[in-house]
C-alpha cells in the first residue's frame, strides 16, 4: 500500500518549552493536540511545527 501525499508526516512540539516532540501523520489542517510531556510532568498542548 502506497503512502498518501495527502497525509504528510509532521512534528508536534511542546508549548511548555521543554523540547519534547511527537511525530505523527495528519490531514492538511493545522494540528494542535493535548498530550503528555514527561519533562513537564503533565499534559500540555503540542503544536505543529513547520
Backbone as CSV, one residue per row, in Angstrom:
resi,resn,N_x,N_y,N_z,CA_x,CA_y,CA_z,C_x,C_y,C_z
1,UNK,0.830,-1.170,0.000,0.000,0.000,0.000,0.884,1.245,0.000
2,UNK,0.647,2.163,-0.905,1.469,3.362,-1.047,1.111,4.399,0.015
3,UNK,2.096,5.165,0.420,1.866,6.245,1.376,1.178,7.403,0.666
4,UNK,0.220,8.008,1.331,-0.547,9.094,0.740,0.168,10.434,0.916
5,UNK,0.205,11.239,-0.133,0.772,12.585,-0.047,-0.206,13.535,0.624
6,UNK,-1.490,13.150,0.736,-2.499,13.998,1.362,-2.364,13.995,2.886
7,UNK,-1.637,13.030,3.447,-1.448,12.955,4.904,0.046,12.960,5.221
8,UNK,0.684,14.137,5.200,2.136,14.212,5.412,2.538,13.958,6.863
9,UNK,3.802,13.628,7.068,4.367,13.449,8.401,4.706,14.826,8.951
10,UNK,4.293,15.116,10.205,4.578,16.398,10.840,5.155,16.171,12.232
11,UNK,5.845,17.181,12.745,6.399,17.159,14.087,5.550,18.046,14.980
12,UNK,5.187,17.527,16.153,4.451,18.305,17.150,5.425,18.670,18.259
13,UNK,5.544,19.970,18.585,6.487,20.446,19.595,5.721,20.954,20.820
14,UNK,6.205,20.662,22.012,5.560,21.058,23.262,5.545,22.572,23.416
15,UNK,4.409,23.110,23.884,4.311,24.545,24.149,4.868,24.899,25.522
16,UNK,5.239,23.887,26.328,5.811,24.123,27.653,7.283,24.526,27.566
17,UNK,7.877,24.437,26.377,9.266,24.848,26.198,10.283,23.832,26.674
18,UNK,9.893,22.576,26.796,10.803,21.543,27.282,11.590,20.873,26.166
19,UNK,11.188,21.087,24.911,11.872,20.460,23.797,11.315,19.108,23.418
20,UNK,10.324,18.607,24.153,9.689,17.324,23.859,8.921,17.426,22.547
21,UNK,8.935,16.353,21.741,8.199,16.372,20.479,7.624,14.997,20.174
22,UNK,6.592,14.987,19.352,5.965,13.776,18.828,5.954,13.886,17.311
23,UNK,5.968,12.740,16.608,5.860,12.703,15.159,4.584,11.958,14.819
24,UNK,3.789,12.512,13.881,2.527,11.898,13.513,2.186,12.218,12.068
25,UNK,1.119,11.612,11.568,0.577,11.937,10.241,-0.706,12.708,10.456
26,UNK,-1.059,13.588,9.530,-2.229,14.418,9.739,-2.899,14.808,8.440
27,UNK,-4.103,15.356,8.578,-4.807,15.943,7.442,-4.239,17.350,7.208
28,UNK,-4.607,18.045,6.134,-3.994,19.332,5.795,-4.218,20.479,6.786
29,UNK,-5.127,20.373,7.746,-5.356,21.464,8.693,-4.222,21.558,9.714
30,UNK,-4.075,22.757,10.314,-3.064,22.973,11.350,-3.447,22.151,12.579
31,UNK,-2.486,21.420,13.157,-2.781,20.459,14.207,-2.296,20.946,15.572
32,UNK,-3.169,20.841,16.590,-2.824,21.110,17.986,-3.446,19.993,18.815
33,UNK,-2.621,19.266,19.564,-3.100,18.164,20.396,-2.650,18.361,21.838
34,UNK,-3.435,17.857,22.782,-3.067,17.868,24.191,-2.511,16.488,24.514
35,UNK,-1.187,16.435,24.770,-0.515,15.165,25.033,0.360,15.300,26.276
36,UNK,0.851,14.170,26.778,1.679,14.156,27.979,3.119,14.553,27.661
37,UNK,3.645,15.489,28.426,5.040,15.913,28.305,5.784,15.395,29.540
38,UNK,6.625,14.354,29.396,7.299,13.775,30.558,8.268,14.737,31.238
39,UNK,8.851,15.675,30.520,9.767,16.647,31.125,9.011,17.623,32.020
40,UNK,7.800,18.003,31.618,6.974,18.912,32.421,6.177,18.145,33.472
41,UNK,5.958,16.840,33.257,5.216,16.020,34.196,3.716,16.224,34.152
42,UNK,3.211,16.749,33.035,1.771,16.979,32.905,1.377,17.017,31.439
43,UNK,0.077,17.058,31.184,-0.425,17.187,29.826,-0.352,18.651,29.404
44,UNK,0.180,18.912,28.222,0.281,20.271,27.674,-0.105,20.243,26.204
45,UNK,-0.280,21.412,25.617,-0.587,21.497,24.191,0.678,21.275,23.375
46,UNK,0.535,20.517,22.316,1.609,20.293,21.345,1.128,20.875,20.021
47,UNK,1.903,21.787,19.455,1.530,22.448,18.202,2.396,21.931,17.052
48,UNK,1.795,21.939,15.882,2.504,21.507,14.683,3.655,22.454,14.380
49,UNK,4.789,21.885,14.045,5.972,22.658,13.678,6.184,22.516,12.183
50,UNK,6.410,23.607,11.494,6.623,23.550,10.042,8.042,23.860,9.688
